[in-house]
């Protein structure tokens, strides 16, 4: 899952980026409102964490513009602890949720998971495909109830394919979901992750659609 983090405070931004990466999110970090606006105009994100007080263009303006342009990405705003006005203005401008600073990273991670879940139209926290169950909060995968050891990127690859079951994802779409800004992408990384997933789970789980990408079919249940 790919998150746009918009925060001008270096220390706080760095902490949030690290926390989100640990929870399996690929993070793109914009340091001002203008950078955020440009990113939102051209890149797809699964969620946005938006500070309101930003250089160049303030967070509310970024949010209003994105919504006017039809961008429906889930947005969580970061507000000052005592500012009811900010929270109300943010929610009315199209934010889906908010957190008051200071907050616990675990809560931010959980709220983002909930926002993504709702935006994908599923209420169930766990993703299932036959005998495979992925728990995004615990970052675990089981097969027939037995835990399967996966690397962080293998888990993220499986997560994306399960979230989009029934749809073919191209290699570059998967890469976008797995890597944040500034992270080096090895050229055949996605192929390697898929290969490992087939070996650790079962060969037929992920289908290759030649020349297009990869697919986990919708669960037959
Ligand atoms: Ca700020």
mmCIF file with all atom_site columns, C-alpha atoms and ligand atoms in Angstrom:
data_model
loop_
_atom_site.group_PDB
_atom_site.id
_atom_site.type_symbol
_atom_site.label_atom_id
_atom_site.label_alt_id
_atom_site.label_comp_id
_atom_site.label_asym_id
_atom_site.label_entity_id
_atom_site.label_seq_id
_atom_site.pdbx_PDB_ins_code
_atom_site.Cartn_x
_atom_site.Cartn_y
_atom_site.Cartn_z
_atom_site.occupancy
_atom_site.B_iso_or_equiv
_atom_site.pdbx_formal_charge
_atom_site.auth_seq_id
_atom_site.auth_comp_id
_atom_site.auth_asym_id
_atom_site.auth_atom_id
_atom_site.pdbx_PDB_model_num
ATOM   1   C  CA  . UNK A 1 1   ? 0.000   0.000   0.000   1.00 0.00 ? 1   UNK A CA  1
ATOM   2   C  CA  . UNK A 1 2   ? 1.252   3.396   -0.957  1.00 0.00 ? 2   UNK A CA  1
ATOM   3   C  CA  . UNK A 1 3   ? 0.813   6.377   1.330   1.00 0.00 ? 3   UNK A CA  1
ATOM   4   C  CA  . UNK A 1 4   ? 1.495   10.039  0.644   1.00 0.00 ? 4   UNK A CA  1
ATOM   5   C  CA  . UNK A 1 5   ? 2.827   11.680  3.789   1.00 0.00 ? 5   UNK A CA  1
ATOM   6   C  CA  . UNK A 1 6   ? 2.611   15.480  3.775   1.00 0.00 ? 6   UNK A CA  1
ATOM   7   C  CA  . UNK A 1 7   ? 4.547   16.953  6.700   1.00 0.00 ? 7   UNK A CA  1
ATOM   8   C  CA  . UNK A 1 8   ? 7.025   19.841  6.862   1.00 0.00 ? 8   UNK A CA  1
ATOM   9   C  CA  . UNK A 1 9   ? 8.421   19.018  10.312  1.00 0.00 ? 9   UNK A CA  1
ATOM   10  C  CA  . UNK A 1 10  ? 11.569  16.970  9.635   1.00 0.00 ? 10  UNK A CA  1
ATOM   11  C  CA  . UNK A 1 11  ? 11.672  15.152  12.946  1.00 0.00 ? 11  UNK A CA  1
ATOM   12  C  CA  . UNK A 1 12  ? 7.989   14.266  13.068  1.00 0.00 ? 12  UNK A CA  1
ATOM   13  C  CA  . UNK A 1 13  ? 7.935   13.378  9.358   1.00 0.00 ? 13  UNK A CA  1
ATOM   14  C  CA  . UNK A 1 14  ? 10.907  11.093  9.735   1.00 0.00 ? 14  UNK A CA  1
ATOM   15  C  CA  . UNK A 1 15  ? 9.284   9.309   12.682  1.00 0.00 ? 15  UNK A CA  1
ATOM   16  C  CA  . UNK A 1 16  ? 6.009   8.848   10.801  1.00 0.00 ? 16  UNK A CA  1
ATOM   17  C  CA  . UNK A 1 17  ? 7.781   7.612   7.671   1.00 0.00 ? 17  UNK A CA  1
ATOM   18  C  CA  . UNK A 1 18  ? 9.720   5.041   9.669   1.00 0.00 ? 18  UNK A CA  1
ATOM   19  C  CA  . UNK A 1 19  ? 6.608   3.926   11.542  1.00 0.00 ? 19  UNK A CA  1
ATOM   20  C  CA  . UNK A 1 20  ? 4.588   3.521   8.352   1.00 0.00 ? 20  UNK A CA  1
ATOM   21  C  CA  . UNK A 1 21  ? 7.397   1.635   6.609   1.00 0.00 ? 21  UNK A CA  1
ATOM   22  C  CA  . UNK A 1 22  ? 7.553   -0.748  9.573   1.00 0.00 ? 22  UNK A CA  1
ATOM   23  C  CA  . UNK A 1 23  ? 3.821   -1.359  9.144   1.00 0.00 ? 23  UNK A CA  1
ATOM   24  C  CA  . UNK A 1 24  ? 4.397   -2.301  5.506   1.00 0.00 ? 24  UNK A CA  1
ATOM   25  C  CA  . UNK A 1 25  ? 3.383   0.940   3.793   1.00 0.00 ? 25  UNK A CA  1
ATOM   26  C  CA  . UNK A 1 26  ? 5.446   2.355   0.927   1.00 0.00 ? 26  UNK A CA  1
ATOM   27  C  CA  . UNK A 1 27  ? 5.808   6.040   1.801   1.00 0.00 ? 27  UNK A CA  1
ATOM   28  C  CA  . UNK A 1 28  ? 6.137   9.063   -0.457  1.00 0.00 ? 28  UNK A CA  1
ATOM   29  C  CA  . UNK A 1 29  ? 7.006   12.073  1.703   1.00 0.00 ? 29  UNK A CA  1
ATOM   30  C  CA  . UNK A 1 30  ? 6.106   15.563  0.479   1.00 0.00 ? 30  UNK A CA  1
ATOM   31  C  CA  . UNK A 1 31  ? 7.549   18.418  2.559   1.00 0.00 ? 31  UNK A CA  1
ATOM   32  C  CA  . UNK A 1 32  ? 5.212   21.205  1.467   1.00 0.00 ? 32  UNK A CA  1
ATOM   33  C  CA  . UNK A 1 33  ? 1.753   21.740  -0.003  1.00 0.00 ? 33  UNK A CA  1
ATOM   34  C  CA  . UNK A 1 34  ? 2.963   22.361  -3.529  1.00 0.00 ? 34  UNK A CA  1
ATOM   35  C  CA  . UNK A 1 35  ? 4.883   19.083  -3.649  1.00 0.00 ? 35  UNK A CA  1
ATOM   36  C  CA  . UNK A 1 36  ? 1.786   17.313  -2.275  1.00 0.00 ? 36  UNK A CA  1
ATOM   37  C  CA  . UNK A 1 37  ? -0.438  18.865  -4.927  1.00 0.00 ? 37  UNK A CA  1
ATOM   38  C  CA  . UNK A 1 38  ? 1.863   17.753  -7.717  1.00 0.00 ? 38  UNK A CA  1
ATOM   39  C  CA  . UNK A 1 39  ? 2.121   14.225  -6.342  1.00 0.00 ? 39  UNK A CA  1
ATOM   40  C  CA  . UNK A 1 40  ? -1.657  13.902  -5.969  1.00 0.00 ? 40  UNK A CA  1
ATOM   41  C  CA  . UNK A 1 41  ? -2.171  15.086  -9.529  1.00 0.00 ? 41  UNK A CA  1
ATOM   42  C  CA  . UNK A 1 42  ? -0.031  12.379  -11.095 1.00 0.00 ? 42  UNK A CA  1
ATOM   43  C  CA  . UNK A 1 43  ? 0.381   9.440   -8.705  1.00 0.00 ? 43  UNK A CA  1
ATOM   44  C  CA  . UNK A 1 44  ? -2.155  6.993   -7.277  1.00 0.00 ? 44  UNK A CA  1
ATOM   45  C  CA  . UNK A 1 45  ? -2.098  6.559   -3.482  1.00 0.00 ? 45  UNK A CA  1
ATOM   46  C  CA  . UNK A 1 46  ? -4.044  4.287   -1.148  1.00 0.00 ? 46  UNK A CA  1
ATOM   47  C  CA  . UNK A 1 47  ? -4.142  6.936   1.590   1.00 0.00 ? 47  UNK A CA  1
ATOM   48  C  CA  . UNK A 1 48  ? -2.824  10.390  2.488   1.00 0.00 ? 48  UNK A CA  1
ATOM   49  C  CA  . UNK A 1 49  ? -1.550  11.620  5.871   1.00 0.00 ? 49  UNK A CA  1
ATOM   50  C  CA  . UNK A 1 50  ? -1.881  15.385  5.672   1.00 0.00 ? 50  UNK A CA  1
ATOM   51  C  CA  . UNK A 1 51  ? -0.536  18.004  8.041   1.00 0.00 ? 51  UNK A CA  1
ATOM   52  C  CA  . UNK A 1 52  ? -2.576  21.221  7.821   1.00 0.00 ? 52  UNK A CA  1
ATOM   53  C  CA  . UNK A 1 53  ? 0.062   23.859  8.554   1.00 0.00 ? 53  UNK A CA  1
ATOM   54  C  CA  . UNK A 1 54  ? 2.402   23.625  5.540   1.00 0.00 ? 54  UNK A CA  1
ATOM   55  C  CA  . UNK A 1 55  ? 4.731   25.919  3.601   1.00 0.00 ? 55  UNK A CA  1
ATOM   56  C  CA  . UNK A 1 56  ? 3.698   27.198  0.134   1.00 0.00 ? 56  UNK A CA  1
ATOM   57  C  CA  . UNK A 1 57  ? 0.164   25.786  0.097   1.00 0.00 ? 57  UNK A CA  1
ATOM   58  C  CA  . UNK A 1 58  ? -1.699  24.907  3.324   1.00 0.00 ? 58  UNK A CA  1
ATOM   59  C  CA  . UNK A 1 59  ? -3.166  21.450  3.885   1.00 0.00 ? 59  UNK A CA  1
ATOM   60  C  CA  . UNK A 1 60  ? -6.817  22.490  3.667   1.00 0.00 ? 60  UNK A CA  1
ATOM   61  C  CA  . UNK A 1 61  ? -6.235  24.031  0.232   1.00 0.00 ? 61  UNK A CA  1
ATOM   62  C  CA  . UNK A 1 62  ? -4.456  20.874  -0.945  1.00 0.00 ? 62  UNK A CA  1
ATOM   63  C  CA  . UNK A 1 63  ? -7.366  18.778  0.291   1.00 0.00 ? 63  UNK A CA  1
ATOM   64  C  CA  . UNK A 1 64  ? -10.117 20.966  -1.215  1.00 0.00 ? 64  UNK A CA  1
ATOM   65  C  CA  . UNK A 1 65  ? -8.362  21.036  -4.583  1.00 0.00 ? 65  UNK A CA  1
ATOM   66  C  CA  . UNK A 1 66  ? -7.897  17.260  -4.659  1.00 0.00 ? 66  UNK A CA  1
ATOM   67  C  CA  . UNK A 1 67  ? -11.585 16.703  -3.866  1.00 0.00 ? 67  UNK A CA  1
ATOM   68  C  CA  . UNK A 1 68  ? -12.671 19.272  -6.468  1.00 0.00 ? 68  UNK A CA  1
ATOM   69  C  CA  . UNK A 1 69  ? -10.657 17.342  -9.029  1.00 0.00 ? 69  UNK A CA  1
ATOM   70  C  CA  . UNK A 1 70  ? -12.504 14.160  -8.093  1.00 0.00 ? 70  UNK A CA  1
ATOM   71  C  CA  . UNK A 1 71  ? -9.683  12.522  -6.155  1.00 0.00 ? 71  UNK A CA  1
ATOM   72  C  CA  . UNK A 1 72  ? -11.331 10.150  -3.659  1.00 0.00 ? 72  UNK A CA  1
ATOM   73  C  CA  . UNK A 1 73  ? -8.203  8.889   -1.902  1.00 0.00 ? 73  UNK A CA  1
ATOM   74  C  CA  . UNK A 1 74  ? -8.761  8.408   1.866   1.00 0.00 ? 74  UNK A CA  1
ATOM   75  C  CA  . UNK A 1 75  ? -7.243  11.370  3.740   1.00 0.00 ? 75  UNK A CA  1
ATOM   76  C  CA  . UNK A 1 76  ? -6.283  11.507  7.412   1.00 0.00 ? 76  UNK A CA  1
ATOM   77  C  CA  . UNK A 1 77  ? -5.417  14.988  8.683   1.00 0.00 ? 77  UNK A CA  1
ATOM   78  C  CA  . UNK A 1 78  ? -2.981  15.792  11.483  1.00 0.00 ? 78  UNK A CA  1
ATOM   79  C  CA  . UNK A 1 79  ? -4.172  18.622  13.721  1.00 0.00 ? 79  UNK A CA  1
ATOM   80  C  CA  . UNK A 1 80  ? -3.140  20.407  16.876  1.00 0.00 ? 80  UNK A CA  1
ATOM   81  C  CA  . UNK A 1 81  ? -4.531  18.765  19.983  1.00 0.00 ? 81  UNK A CA  1
ATOM   82  C  CA  . UNK A 1 82  ? -6.717  21.693  21.037  1.00 0.00 ? 82  UNK A CA  1
ATOM   83  C  CA  . UNK A 1 83  ? -7.972  22.770  17.633  1.00 0.00 ? 83  UNK A CA  1
ATOM   84  C  CA  . UNK A 1 84  ? -11.603 21.749  17.217  1.00 0.00 ? 84  UNK A CA  1
ATOM   85  C  CA  . UNK A 1 85  ? -11.887 24.319  14.406  1.00 0.00 ? 85  UNK A CA  1
ATOM   86  C  CA  . UNK A 1 86  ? -9.138  22.614  12.379  1.00 0.00 ? 86  UNK A CA  1
ATOM   87  C  CA  . UNK A 1 87  ? -10.743 19.227  12.764  1.00 0.00 ? 87  UNK A CA  1
ATOM   88  C  CA  . UNK A 1 88  ? -14.161 20.512  11.719  1.00 0.00 ? 88  UNK A CA  1
ATOM   89  C  CA  . UNK A 1 89  ? -12.736 22.460  8.763   1.00 0.00 ? 89  UNK A CA  1
ATOM   90  C  CA  . UNK A 1 90  ? -10.684 19.446  7.682   1.00 0.00 ? 90  UNK A CA  1
ATOM   91  C  CA  . UNK A 1 91  ? -13.548 16.982  7.835   1.00 0.00 ? 91  UNK A CA  1
ATOM   92  C  CA  . UNK A 1 92  ? -15.812 19.428  6.001   1.00 0.00 ? 92  UNK A CA  1
ATOM   93  C  CA  . UNK A 1 93  ? -13.133 19.913  3.338   1.00 0.00 ? 93  UNK A CA  1
ATOM   94  C  CA  . UNK A 1 94  ? -13.215 16.183  2.590   1.00 0.00 ? 94  UNK A CA  1
ATOM   95  C  CA  . UNK A 1 95  ? -10.941 14.518  5.138   1.00 0.00 ? 95  UNK A CA  1
ATOM   96  C  CA  . UNK A 1 96  ? -12.006 11.026  6.237   1.00 0.00 ? 96  UNK A CA  1
ATOM   97  C  CA  . UNK A 1 97  ? -10.341 10.956  9.625   1.00 0.00 ? 97  UNK A CA  1
ATOM   98  C  CA  . UNK A 1 98  ? -8.021  12.952  11.865  1.00 0.00 ? 98  UNK A CA  1
ATOM   99  C  CA  . UNK A 1 99  ? -5.419  12.525  14.571  1.00 0.00 ? 99  UNK A CA  1
ATOM   100 C  CA  . UNK A 1 100 ? -4.377  15.207  17.038  1.00 0.00 ? 100 UNK A CA  1
ATOM   101 C  CA  . UNK A 1 101 ? -0.646  15.688  17.666  1.00 0.00 ? 101 UNK A CA  1
ATOM   102 C  CA  . UNK A 1 102 ? 1.021   14.123  19.528  1.00 0.00 ? 102 UNK A CA  1
ATOM   103 C  CA  . UNK A 1 103 ? -0.301  10.678  18.636  1.00 0.00 ? 103 UNK A CA  1
ATOM   104 C  CA  . UNK A 1 104 ? 0.890   7.085   18.901  1.00 0.00 ? 104 UNK A CA  1
ATOM   105 C  CA  . UNK A 1 105 ? 2.253   5.578   15.694  1.00 0.00 ? 105 UNK A CA  1
ATOM   106 C  CA  . UNK A 1 106 ? 0.315   2.393   16.382  1.00 0.00 ? 106 UNK A CA  1
ATOM   107 C  CA  . UNK A 1 107 ? -2.917  4.393   16.246  1.00 0.00 ? 107 UNK A CA  1
ATOM   108 C  CA  . UNK A 1 108 ? -1.942  6.071   12.973  1.00 0.00 ? 108 UNK A CA  1
ATOM   109 C  CA  . UNK A 1 109 ? -1.108  2.656   11.468  1.00 0.00 ? 109 UNK A CA  1
ATOM   110 C  CA  . UNK A 1 110 ? -4.419  1.177   12.610  1.00 0.00 ? 110 UNK A CA  1
ATOM   111 C  CA  . UNK A 1 111 ? -6.453  4.143   11.373  1.00 0.00 ? 111 UNK A CA  1
ATOM   112 C  CA  . UNK A 1 112 ? -4.803  3.954   7.959   1.00 0.00 ? 112 UNK A CA  1
ATOM   113 C  CA  . UNK A 1 113 ? -5.522  0.241   7.726   1.00 0.00 ? 113 UNK A CA  1
ATOM   114 C  CA  . UNK A 1 114 ? -9.170  0.969   8.554   1.00 0.00 ? 114 UNK A CA  1
ATOM   115 C  CA  . UNK A 1 115 ? -9.370  3.763   5.962   1.00 0.00 ? 115 UNK A CA  1
ATOM   116 C  CA  . UNK A 1 116 ? -7.883  1.570   3.240   1.00 0.00 ? 116 UNK A CA  1
ATOM   117 C  CA  . UNK A 1 117 ? -10.195 -1.293  4.198   1.00 0.00 ? 117 UNK A CA  1
ATOM   118 C  CA  . UNK A 1 118 ? -13.255 0.912   3.918   1.00 0.00 ? 118 UNK A CA  1
ATOM   119 C  CA  . UNK A 1 119 ? -12.120 2.444   0.638   1.00 0.00 ? 119 UNK A CA  1
ATOM   120 C  CA  . UNK A 1 120 ? -11.719 -1.039  -0.840  1.00 0.00 ? 120 UNK A CA  1
ATOM   121 C  CA  . UNK A 1 121 ? -15.240 -1.875  0.285   1.00 0.00 ? 121 UNK A CA  1
ATOM   122 C  CA  . UNK A 1 122 ? -14.370 -4.606  2.735   1.00 0.00 ? 122 UNK A CA  1
ATOM   123 C  CA  . UNK A 1 123 ? -15.166 -4.520  6.412   1.00 0.00 ? 123 UNK A CA  1
ATOM   124 C  CA  . UNK A 1 124 ? -13.256 -7.651  7.314   1.00 0.00 ? 124 UNK A CA  1
ATOM   125 C  CA  . UNK A 1 125 ? -9.754  -6.903  8.614   1.00 0.00 ? 125 UNK A CA  1
ATOM   126 C  CA  . UNK A 1 126 ? -8.271  -10.163 7.325   1.00 0.00 ? 126 UNK A CA  1
ATOM   127 C  CA  . UNK A 1 127 ? -7.865  -11.035 3.657   1.00 0.00 ? 127 UNK A CA  1
ATOM   128 C  CA  . UNK A 1 128 ? -8.632  -14.599 2.643   1.00 0.00 ? 128 UNK A CA  1
ATOM   129 C  CA  . UNK A 1 129 ? -8.163  -16.655 -0.440  1.00 0.00 ? 129 UNK A CA  1
ATOM   130 C  CA  . UNK A 1 130 ? -9.130  -20.257 0.040   1.00 0.00 ? 130 UNK A CA  1
ATOM   131 C  CA  . UNK A 1 131 ? -6.685  -21.633 2.581   1.00 0.00 ? 131 UNK A CA  1
ATOM   132 C  CA  . UNK A 1 132 ? -4.526  -18.505 2.633   1.00 0.00 ? 132 UNK A CA  1
ATOM   133 C  CA  . UNK A 1 133 ? -5.252  -15.832 5.257   1.00 0.00 ? 133 UNK A CA  1
ATOM   134 C  CA  . UNK A 1 134 ? -3.360  -12.540 5.528   1.00 0.00 ? 134 UNK A CA  1
ATOM   135 C  CA  . UNK A 1 135 ? -3.690  -10.346 8.611   1.00 0.00 ? 135 UNK A CA  1
ATOM   136 C  CA  . UNK A 1 136 ? -2.577  -6.770  7.758   1.00 0.00 ? 136 UNK A CA  1
ATOM   137 C  CA  . UNK A 1 137 ? -2.440  -5.674  11.403  1.00 0.00 ? 137 UNK A CA  1
ATOM   138 C  CA  . UNK A 1 138 ? -0.329  -8.561  12.663  1.00 0.00 ? 138 UNK A CA  1
ATOM   139 C  CA  . UNK A 1 139 ? 1.533   -8.805  9.340   1.00 0.00 ? 139 UNK A CA  1
ATOM   140 C  CA  . UNK A 1 140 ? 1.129   -12.564 9.300   1.00 0.00 ? 140 UNK A CA  1
ATOM   141 C  CA  . UNK A 1 141 ? 0.115   -15.095 6.677   1.00 0.00 ? 141 UNK A CA  1
ATOM   142 C  CA  . UNK A 1 142 ? -1.241  -18.551 7.360   1.00 0.00 ? 142 UNK A CA  1
ATOM   143 C  CA  . UNK A 1 143 ? -1.871  -21.481 5.032   1.00 0.00 ? 143 UNK A CA  1
ATOM   144 C  CA  . UNK A 1 144 ? -4.306  -24.065 6.378   1.00 0.00 ? 144 UNK A CA  1
ATOM   145 C  CA  . UNK A 1 145 ? -3.915  -22.321 9.738   1.00 0.00 ? 145 UNK A CA  1
ATOM   146 C  CA  . UNK A 1 146 ? -0.139  -22.744 9.803   1.00 0.00 ? 146 UNK A CA  1
ATOM   147 C  CA  . UNK A 1 147 ? 2.058   -19.646 9.833   1.00 0.00 ? 147 UNK A CA  1
ATOM   148 C  CA  . UNK A 1 148 ? 4.121   -19.004 6.685   1.00 0.00 ? 148 UNK A CA  1
ATOM   149 C  CA  . UNK A 1 149 ? 7.366   -17.055 6.989   1.00 0.00 ? 149 UNK A CA  1
ATOM   150 C  CA  . UNK A 1 150 ? 7.402   -14.191 4.434   1.00 0.00 ? 150 UNK A CA  1
ATOM   151 C  CA  . UNK A 1 151 ? 9.734   -11.248 3.932   1.00 0.00 ? 151 UNK A CA  1
ATOM   152 C  CA  . UNK A 1 152 ? 8.256   -7.776  4.290   1.00 0.00 ? 152 UNK A CA  1
ATOM   153 C  CA  . UNK A 1 153 ? 8.098   -7.216  0.509   1.00 0.00 ? 153 UNK A CA  1
ATOM   154 C  CA  . UNK A 1 154 ? 6.704   -10.695 -0.170  1.00 0.00 ? 154 UNK A CA  1
ATOM   155 C  CA  . UNK A 1 155 ? 3.948   -9.946  2.317   1.00 0.00 ? 155 UNK A CA  1
ATOM   156 C  CA  . UNK A 1 156 ? 3.300   -6.561  0.683   1.00 0.00 ? 156 UNK A CA  1
ATOM   157 C  CA  . UNK A 1 157 ? 3.114   -8.192  -2.767  1.00 0.00 ? 157 UNK A CA  1
ATOM   158 C  CA  . UNK A 1 158 ? 0.600   -10.771 -1.548  1.00 0.00 ? 158 UNK A CA  1
ATOM   159 C  CA  . UNK A 1 159 ? -1.371  -8.036  0.243   1.00 0.00 ? 159 UNK A CA  1
ATOM   160 C  CA  . UNK A 1 160 ? -1.741  -5.996  -2.974  1.00 0.00 ? 160 UNK A CA  1
ATOM   161 C  CA  . UNK A 1 161 ? -2.776  -8.980  -5.055  1.00 0.00 ? 161 UNK A CA  1
ATOM   162 C  CA  . UNK A 1 162 ? -5.366  -10.008 -2.438  1.00 0.00 ? 162 UNK A CA  1
ATOM   163 C  CA  . UNK A 1 163 ? -6.726  -6.453  -2.104  1.00 0.00 ? 163 UNK A CA  1
ATOM   164 C  CA  . UNK A 1 164 ? -7.174  -6.437  -5.877  1.00 0.00 ? 164 UNK A CA  1
ATOM   165 C  CA  . UNK A 1 165 ? -8.340  -10.051 -6.293  1.00 0.00 ? 165 UNK A CA  1
ATOM   166 C  CA  . UNK A 1 166 ? -9.818  -10.584 -9.741  1.00 0.00 ? 166 UNK A CA  1
ATOM   167 C  CA  . UNK A 1 167 ? -7.803  -7.738  -11.273 1.00 0.00 ? 167 UNK A CA  1
ATOM   168 C  CA  . UNK A 1 168 ? -4.503  -8.025  -13.105 1.00 0.00 ? 168 UNK A CA  1
ATOM   169 C  CA  . UNK A 1 169 ? -1.743  -5.852  -11.621 1.00 0.00 ? 169 UNK A CA  1
ATOM   170 C  CA  . UNK A 1 170 ? 1.169   -4.933  -13.852 1.00 0.00 ? 170 UNK A CA  1
ATOM   171 C  CA  . UNK A 1 171 ? 4.732   -5.150  -12.642 1.00 0.00 ? 171 UNK A CA  1
ATOM   172 C  CA  . UNK A 1 172 ? 4.999   -1.361  -12.471 1.00 0.00 ? 172 UNK A CA  1
ATOM   173 C  CA  . UNK A 1 173 ? 1.716   -1.072  -10.546 1.00 0.00 ? 173 UNK A CA  1
ATOM   174 C  CA  . UNK A 1 174 ? 3.078   -3.543  -8.009  1.00 0.00 ? 174 UNK A CA  1
ATOM   175 C  CA  . UNK A 1 175 ? 6.411   -1.718  -7.822  1.00 0.00 ? 175 UNK A CA  1
ATOM   176 C  CA  . UNK A 1 176 ? 4.569   1.545   -7.079  1.00 0.00 ? 176 UNK A CA  1
ATOM   177 C  CA  . UNK A 1 177 ? 2.797   -0.130  -4.180  1.00 0.00 ? 177 UNK A CA  1
ATOM   178 C  CA  . UNK A 1 178 ? 5.966   -1.673  -2.764  1.00 0.00 ? 178 UNK A CA  1
ATOM   179 C  CA  . UNK A 1 179 ? 8.466   1.151   -2.946  1.00 0.00 ? 179 UNK A CA  1
ATOM   180 C  CA  . UNK A 1 180 ? 8.407   4.650   -1.495  1.00 0.00 ? 180 UNK A CA  1
ATOM   181 C  CA  . UNK A 1 181 ? 10.092  7.699   -2.960  1.00 0.00 ? 181 UNK A CA  1
ATOM   182 C  CA  . UNK A 1 182 ? 13.845  7.361   -3.086  1.00 0.00 ? 182 UNK A CA  1
ATOM   183 C  CA  . UNK A 1 183 ? 13.898  3.593   -2.612  1.00 0.00 ? 183 UNK A CA  1
ATOM   184 C  CA  . UNK A 1 184 ? 15.961  1.642   -5.122  1.00 0.00 ? 184 UNK A CA  1
ATOM   185 C  CA  . UNK A 1 185 ? 13.877  -0.826  -7.160  1.00 0.00 ? 185 UNK A CA  1
ATOM   186 C  CA  . UNK A 1 186 ? 15.806  -3.880  -8.342  1.00 0.00 ? 186 UNK A CA  1
ATOM   187 C  CA  . UNK A 1 187 ? 14.771  -4.644  -11.904 1.00 0.00 ? 187 UNK A CA  1
ATOM   188 C  CA  . UNK A 1 188 ? 13.276  -8.121  -11.457 1.00 0.00 ? 188 UNK A CA  1
ATOM   189 C  CA  . UNK A 1 189 ? 12.246  -7.789  -7.805  1.00 0.00 ? 189 UNK A CA  1
ATOM   190 C  CA  . UNK A 1 190 ? 8.521   -8.353  -8.361  1.00 0.00 ? 190 UNK A CA  1
ATOM   191 C  CA  . UNK A 1 191 ? 9.173   -11.564 -10.332 1.00 0.00 ? 191 UNK A CA  1
ATOM   192 C  CA  . UNK A 1 192 ? 11.328  -12.802 -7.471  1.00 0.00 ? 192 UNK A CA  1
ATOM   193 C  CA  . UNK A 1 193 ? 8.665   -12.035 -4.826  1.00 0.00 ? 193 UNK A CA  1
ATOM   194 C  CA  . UNK A 1 194 ? 5.994   -13.812 -6.879  1.00 0.00 ? 194 UNK A CA  1
ATOM   195 C  CA  . UNK A 1 195 ? 8.286   -16.797 -7.359  1.00 0.00 ? 195 UNK A CA  1
ATOM   196 C  CA  . UNK A 1 196 ? 8.889   -17.008 -3.592  1.00 0.00 ? 196 UNK A CA  1
ATOM   197 C  CA  . UNK A 1 197 ? 5.180   -16.671 -2.804  1.00 0.00 ? 197 UNK A CA  1
ATOM   198 C  CA  . UNK A 1 198 ? 4.316   -19.522 -5.154  1.00 0.00 ? 198 UNK A CA  1
ATOM   199 C  CA  . UNK A 1 199 ? 6.973   -21.678 -3.541  1.00 0.00 ? 199 UNK A CA  1
ATOM   200 C  CA  . UNK A 1 200 ? 6.071   -20.848 0.064   1.00 0.00 ? 200 UNK A CA  1
ATOM   201 C  CA  . UNK A 1 201 ? 2.284   -21.040 -0.462  1.00 0.00 ? 201 UNK A CA  1
ATOM   202 C  CA  . UNK A 1 202 ? 1.300   -22.967 -3.590  1.00 0.00 ? 202 UNK A CA  1
ATOM   203 C  CA  . UNK A 1 203 ? 2.168   -22.636 -7.276  1.00 0.00 ? 203 UNK A CA  1
ATOM   204 C  CA  . UNK A 1 204 ? -1.330  -21.898 -8.582  1.00 0.00 ? 204 UNK A CA  1
ATOM   205 C  CA  . UNK A 1 205 ? -2.072  -19.060 -6.131  1.00 0.00 ? 205 UNK A CA  1
ATOM   206 C  CA  . UNK A 1 206 ? -0.732  -16.298 -8.354  1.00 0.00 ? 206 UNK A CA  1
ATOM   207 C  CA  . UNK A 1 207 ? -1.387  -16.442 -12.080 1.00 0.00 ? 207 UNK A CA  1
ATOM   208 C  CA  . UNK A 1 208 ? 0.853   -14.799 -14.676 1.00 0.00 ? 208 UNK A CA  1
ATOM   209 C  CA  . UNK A 1 209 ? -1.030  -12.993 -17.420 1.00 0.00 ? 209 UNK A CA  1
ATOM   210 C  CA  . UNK A 1 210 ? 1.585   -12.895 -20.134 1.00 0.00 ? 210 UNK A CA  1
ATOM   211 C  CA  . UNK A 1 211 ? 2.615   -9.419  -21.176 1.00 0.00 ? 211 UNK A CA  1
ATOM   212 C  CA  . UNK A 1 212 ? 0.221   -7.843  -18.666 1.00 0.00 ? 212 UNK A CA  1
ATOM   213 C  CA  . UNK A 1 213 ? 1.005   -8.803  -15.094 1.00 0.00 ? 213 UNK A CA  1
ATOM   214 C  CA  . UNK A 1 214 ? -0.114  -10.927 -12.151 1.00 0.00 ? 214 UNK A CA  1
ATOM   215 C  CA  . UNK A 1 215 ? -3.460  -11.966 -10.790 1.00 0.00 ? 215 UNK A CA  1
ATOM   216 C  CA  . UNK A 1 216 ? -5.017  -13.733 -7.833  1.00 0.00 ? 216 UNK A CA  1
ATOM   217 C  CA  . UNK A 1 217 ? -8.509  -14.745 -8.971  1.00 0.00 ? 217 UNK A CA  1
ATOM   218 C  CA  . UNK A 1 218 ? -11.478 -13.795 -6.829  1.00 0.00 ? 218 UNK A CA  1
ATOM   219 C  CA  . UNK A 1 219 ? -12.088 -16.321 -4.086  1.00 0.00 ? 219 UNK A CA  1
ATOM   220 C  CA  . UNK A 1 220 ? -14.600 -18.913 -5.279  1.00 0.00 ? 220 UNK A CA  1
ATOM   221 C  CA  . UNK A 1 221 ? -16.370 -19.111 -1.919  1.00 0.00 ? 221 UNK A CA  1
HETATM 222 CA CA1 . LIG B 2 .   ? 3.364   21.757  9.938   1.00 0.00 ? 1   LIG B CA1 1
#
